[in-house]
Coordinates of C-alpha atoms in Angstrom, one line a residue:
M1045 CA -109.5 -82.8 179.9
T1046 CA -107.5 -81.9 177.5
L1047 CA -104.6 -82.8 174.6
S1048 CA -103.0 -80.1 173.7
N1049 CA -102.1 -78.8 177.5
E1050 CA -104.5 -75.8 177.2
S1051 CA -103.1 -73.1 180.5
P1052 CA -105.7 -71.4 182.0
E1053 CA -104.7 -68.6 180.2
V1054 CA -106.2 -69.6 176.9
R1055 CA -109.5 -71.5 178.4
N1056 CA -112.5 -69.1 178.0
E1057 CA -113.2 -66.9 180.9
P1058 CA -116.4 -65.8 182.1
A1059 CA -118.4 -63.5 179.9
L1060 CA -119.1 -59.6 181.5
A1061 CA -116.2 -60.3 183.6
G1062 CA -117.2 -57.4 186.7
T1063 CA -120.6 -57.5 186.3
G1064 CA -121.2 -59.9 188.9
L1065 CA -122.8 -62.7 186.6
S1066 CA -119.9 -65.2 186.9
D1067 CA -120.2 -65.1 190.3
K1068 CA -123.3 -65.5 190.5
W1069 CA -123.4 -68.2 187.6
S1070 CA -120.6 -69.9 190.0
H1071 CA -122.8 -69.6 193.4
V1072 CA -125.8 -71.1 190.8
D1073 CA -123.7 -74.2 189.9
A1074 CA -122.2 -74.3 193.7
C1075 CA -126.3 -75.2 194.6
L1076 CA -126.7 -76.8 192.0
N1077 CA -123.9 -79.5 192.7
E1078 CA -124.6 -79.6 196.3
W1079 CA -128.1 -80.6 195.6
L1080 CA -127.9 -83.1 192.8
V1081 CA -123.4 -84.3 193.0
P1082 CA -122.9 -86.1 196.4
A1083 CA -119.4 -84.4 197.4
D1084 CA -117.1 -87.5 196.7
P1085 CA -114.0 -87.6 198.7
V1086 CA -112.2 -89.7 195.5
M1087 CA -112.7 -87.0 193.5
T1088 CA -111.5 -83.9 195.6
E1089 CA -108.6 -85.7 195.9
V1090 CA -108.6 -86.6 191.9
L1091 CA -108.7 -82.3 191.3
A1092 CA -106.0 -82.4 194.0
N1093 CA -103.8 -84.6 192.4
N1094 CA -103.9 -82.5 189.7
S1095 CA -103.5 -79.7 191.3
R1096 CA -100.1 -80.8 193.0
A1097 CA -98.9 -82.5 189.6
S1098 CA -99.2 -78.7 188.1
L1099 CA -102.2 -79.6 186.0
P1100 CA -104.1 -77.0 184.2
P1101 CA -107.5 -76.3 186.1
I1102 CA -109.3 -76.8 183.1
D1103 CA -111.5 -79.8 184.2
V1104 CA -115.3 -80.2 183.9
A1105 CA -117.7 -79.2 186.9
P1106 CA -118.7 -81.6 188.9
N1107 CA -121.7 -81.1 187.2
Q1108 CA -120.7 -81.7 183.9
G1109 CA -118.5 -84.5 184.4
K1110 CA -122.6 -85.8 186.2
L1111 CA -124.0 -85.0 182.9
L1112 CA -121.4 -87.1 180.6
H1113 CA -121.7 -90.1 182.9
L1114 CA -125.9 -89.9 182.5
L1115 CA -125.1 -89.3 179.3
A1116 CA -123.7 -92.5 178.9
K1117 CA -125.6 -94.1 181.5
I1118 CA -129.0 -93.8 179.1
Q1119 CA -126.7 -94.1 175.9
G1120 CA -126.0 -97.6 177.3
A1121 CA -122.6 -97.4 176.9
R1122 CA -120.2 -100.1 177.0
S1123 CA -117.7 -98.8 175.0
I1124 CA -116.2 -94.7 175.4
L1125 CA -113.2 -93.2 174.0
E1126 CA -112.1 -89.9 175.1
I1127 CA -109.9 -87.4 173.3
G1128 CA -107.9 -85.7 175.8
T1129 CA -107.3 -87.3 179.1
L1130 CA -105.7 -84.4 181.5
G1131 CA -106.4 -85.8 184.7
G1132 CA -108.5 -88.5 184.2
Y1133 CA -111.5 -86.2 185.9
S1134 CA -113.6 -87.2 183.4
T1135 CA -112.7 -90.1 182.4
I1136 CA -113.4 -91.0 185.9
W1137 CA -117.1 -90.4 185.2
L1138 CA -117.3 -91.2 182.0
A1139 CA -115.9 -95.3 183.3
R1140 CA -117.9 -95.4 186.3
A1141 CA -120.9 -95.7 184.1
L1142 CA -119.8 -98.1 182.3
P1143 CA -121.3 -102.4 183.3
A1144 CA -118.3 -104.0 184.7
D1145 CA -116.9 -105.2 181.1
G1146 CA -117.1 -102.4 180.0
K1147 CA -113.8 -100.2 178.8
I1148 CA -112.9 -97.0 177.9
V1149 CA -110.4 -95.5 176.0
T1150 CA -108.6 -92.0 176.6
L1151 CA -105.3 -90.7 174.7
E1152 CA -103.2 -88.4 176.0
Y1153 CA -100.3 -86.3 174.7
D1154 CA -98.2 -85.4 177.9
P1155 CA -96.5 -88.2 179.4
H1156 CA -97.0 -86.4 183.0
H1157 CA -100.2 -85.8 182.3
A1158 CA -100.9 -88.8 180.9
E1159 CA -98.9 -91.1 183.9
T1160 CA -101.4 -88.6 186.4
A1161 CA -104.4 -90.1 185.3
R1162 CA -103.1 -93.2 186.4
Q1163 CA -102.7 -92.3 189.1
N1164 CA -106.5 -91.1 189.4
L1165 CA -107.6 -93.6 187.2
S1166 CA -106.4 -96.7 190.4
R1167 CA -107.1 -94.2 193.2
A1168 CA -111.4 -94.0 191.7
G1169 CA -110.6 -97.9 191.6
V1170 CA -111.5 -97.7 187.5
S1171 CA -107.9 -98.4 186.5
H1172 CA -109.0 -102.0 185.1
L1173 CA -112.1 -100.1 183.4
A1174 CA -109.8 -97.9 181.1
E1175 CA -107.2 -97.5 178.6
V1176 CA -104.6 -95.0 179.0
R1177 CA -103.2 -94.2 175.4
V1178 CA -99.7 -91.8 175.0
G1179 CA -99.4 -89.8 172.0
E1180 CA -100.6 -88.0 169.1
A1181 CA -104.0 -88.0 169.5
L1182 CA -104.7 -88.6 165.0
V1183 CA -101.8 -90.8 165.4
S1184 CA -104.0 -93.0 168.5
L1185 CA -106.5 -92.5 166.7
E1186 CA -105.4 -94.2 163.0
Q1187 CA -103.8 -96.8 165.4
L1188 CA -107.0 -98.2 166.8
Y1189 CA -109.0 -97.8 163.4
A1190 CA -106.2 -100.7 162.2
E1191 CA -105.9 -102.1 165.4
G1192 CA -110.4 -102.6 164.8
A1193 CA -111.2 -101.0 167.8
G1194 CA -114.6 -100.0 168.3
P1195 CA -117.4 -99.6 167.1
F1196 CA -117.5 -97.0 170.3
D1197 CA -121.0 -96.4 172.2
L1198 CA -119.7 -92.6 172.3
I1199 CA -117.2 -91.1 171.7
F1200 CA -115.8 -87.8 173.7
I1201 CA -113.6 -85.0 172.0
D1202 CA -112.1 -82.4 174.6
A1203 CA -108.4 -81.8 173.1
D1204 CA -107.0 -79.7 171.0
K1205 CA -109.9 -77.6 169.3
P1206 CA -107.6 -77.1 165.7
N1207 CA -108.3 -80.1 165.7
N1208 CA -111.5 -81.2 166.2
P1209 CA -112.6 -81.7 162.3
D1210 CA -110.3 -84.5 161.6
Y1211 CA -111.1 -86.0 165.8
F1212 CA -115.1 -85.7 163.7
K1213 CA -114.1 -87.9 161.1
W1214 CA -111.9 -89.9 162.7
A1215 CA -114.9 -90.5 165.6
L1216 CA -117.3 -91.5 162.7
K1217 CA -115.0 -94.2 161.3
L1218 CA -115.1 -95.4 164.9
S1219 CA -118.2 -95.2 165.6
R1220 CA -122.2 -97.4 164.5
P1221 CA -125.5 -96.1 164.1
G1222 CA -126.6 -95.0 167.0
S1223 CA -122.9 -93.7 168.8
L1224 CA -123.0 -90.6 170.0
I1225 CA -120.4 -88.2 170.0
I1226 CA -119.8 -85.0 172.2
G1227 CA -117.6 -82.1 171.2
D1228 CA -116.8 -79.9 174.3
N1229 CA -116.0 -76.2 175.1
V1230 CA -117.7 -75.0 171.0
I1231 CA -118.7 -72.2 172.0
R1232 CA -115.2 -70.4 173.0
D1233 CA -117.5 -67.0 175.0
G1234 CA -119.1 -66.2 172.0
E1235 CA -116.8 -66.2 169.7
V1236 CA -117.8 -69.0 167.8
A1237 CA -119.9 -67.2 166.3
N1238 CA -117.3 -64.8 164.7
P1239 CA -116.0 -66.0 161.2
H1240 CA -113.7 -63.3 161.4
S1241 CA -111.6 -64.6 164.6
D1242 CA -108.1 -64.9 164.0
D1243 CA -108.0 -67.5 167.3
P1244 CA -107.2 -71.3 165.9
R1245 CA -109.3 -72.4 168.0
V1246 CA -112.3 -70.9 167.3
Q1247 CA -111.9 -71.3 163.7
G1248 CA -111.4 -75.3 164.1
V1249 CA -114.5 -75.6 166.7
R1250 CA -116.3 -73.5 163.5
T1251 CA -115.3 -76.3 160.9
F1252 CA -116.0 -79.1 163.3
L1253 CA -119.1 -77.3 163.3
E1254 CA -119.5 -77.0 159.8
L1255 CA -118.8 -80.3 159.2
I1256 CA -121.7 -82.0 161.4
A1257 CA -123.9 -79.2 160.2
A1258 CA -123.1 -81.0 156.5
E1259 CA -122.3 -84.5 157.0
P1260 CA -125.7 -86.9 156.2
R1261 CA -125.0 -89.7 158.9
V1262 CA -125.6 -87.3 161.9
T1263 CA -128.5 -85.2 163.6
A1264 CA -126.8 -82.7 165.9
T1265 CA -127.2 -79.9 168.4
A1266 CA -125.7 -77.3 170.0
L1267 CA -126.3 -76.0 173.9
Q1268 CA -124.6 -72.9 174.7
T1269 CA -123.8 -73.3 179.6
V1270 CA -122.4 -71.4 181.9
G1271 CA -121.0 -71.3 185.2
S1272 CA -118.1 -72.1 187.5
K1273 CA -116.4 -72.6 184.6
G1274 CA -117.3 -69.6 182.2
Y1275 CA -119.4 -69.4 179.1
D1276 CA -119.1 -72.0 177.1
G1277 CA -121.3 -75.3 175.3
F1278 CA -120.8 -77.8 173.7
V1279 CA -122.2 -80.4 171.0
L1280 CA -124.3 -84.1 170.7
A1281 CA -124.2 -85.9 167.4
V1282 CA -126.1 -88.9 167.3
V1283 CA -124.8 -91.4 163.9
T1284 CA -127.5 -92.6 161.8
A1285 CA -126.5 -94.2 159.3

């Protein structure tokens, strides 16, 4: 679920490694998934297909995917834009929340990732609801705007973090009052609070959050999370005007 092909080496790793906390977070996630996210052979095969295709293992966790699904359901989304596809795992969670005449447009930079996503979308039976566009996301976003696409009911931003500020600007152009904008991986193992970080992903997220905070057309909050994906979090913004 990324656009910039972030490798496992650069994704957030659990904080306080070696203290046992990260093991506890993963165990709790496993319990929550067992209780609330029933085993799904299709989604298991999707992740296996991603592994066979040598995609980086940075998909959202099952309970995080279920959260995206529920947010789309609560939103009553009929049209969704996803910036960052990877192998389509999160795309499927979102597509499953759409009505029969709904649509999700998902943007992916890497052609190999995009082809793997198309295979997975077909395997999940939602390819008729999904359009995978290949290329630089900023170019694809400009094309969507020129085509008169949208406004989208929900926009999920989960791609290369240095470009998050520009993705947010395009999200506003492609939204309407009431649209929900979700930005993933905004805590960066706590480094988001470090103004001196030399990590361009951290600085991209900081600028992204600063833009949201200064934008009078949205109201937003952000949450820290821990779990099998480590220490991170997300931002939720509702377009109000």
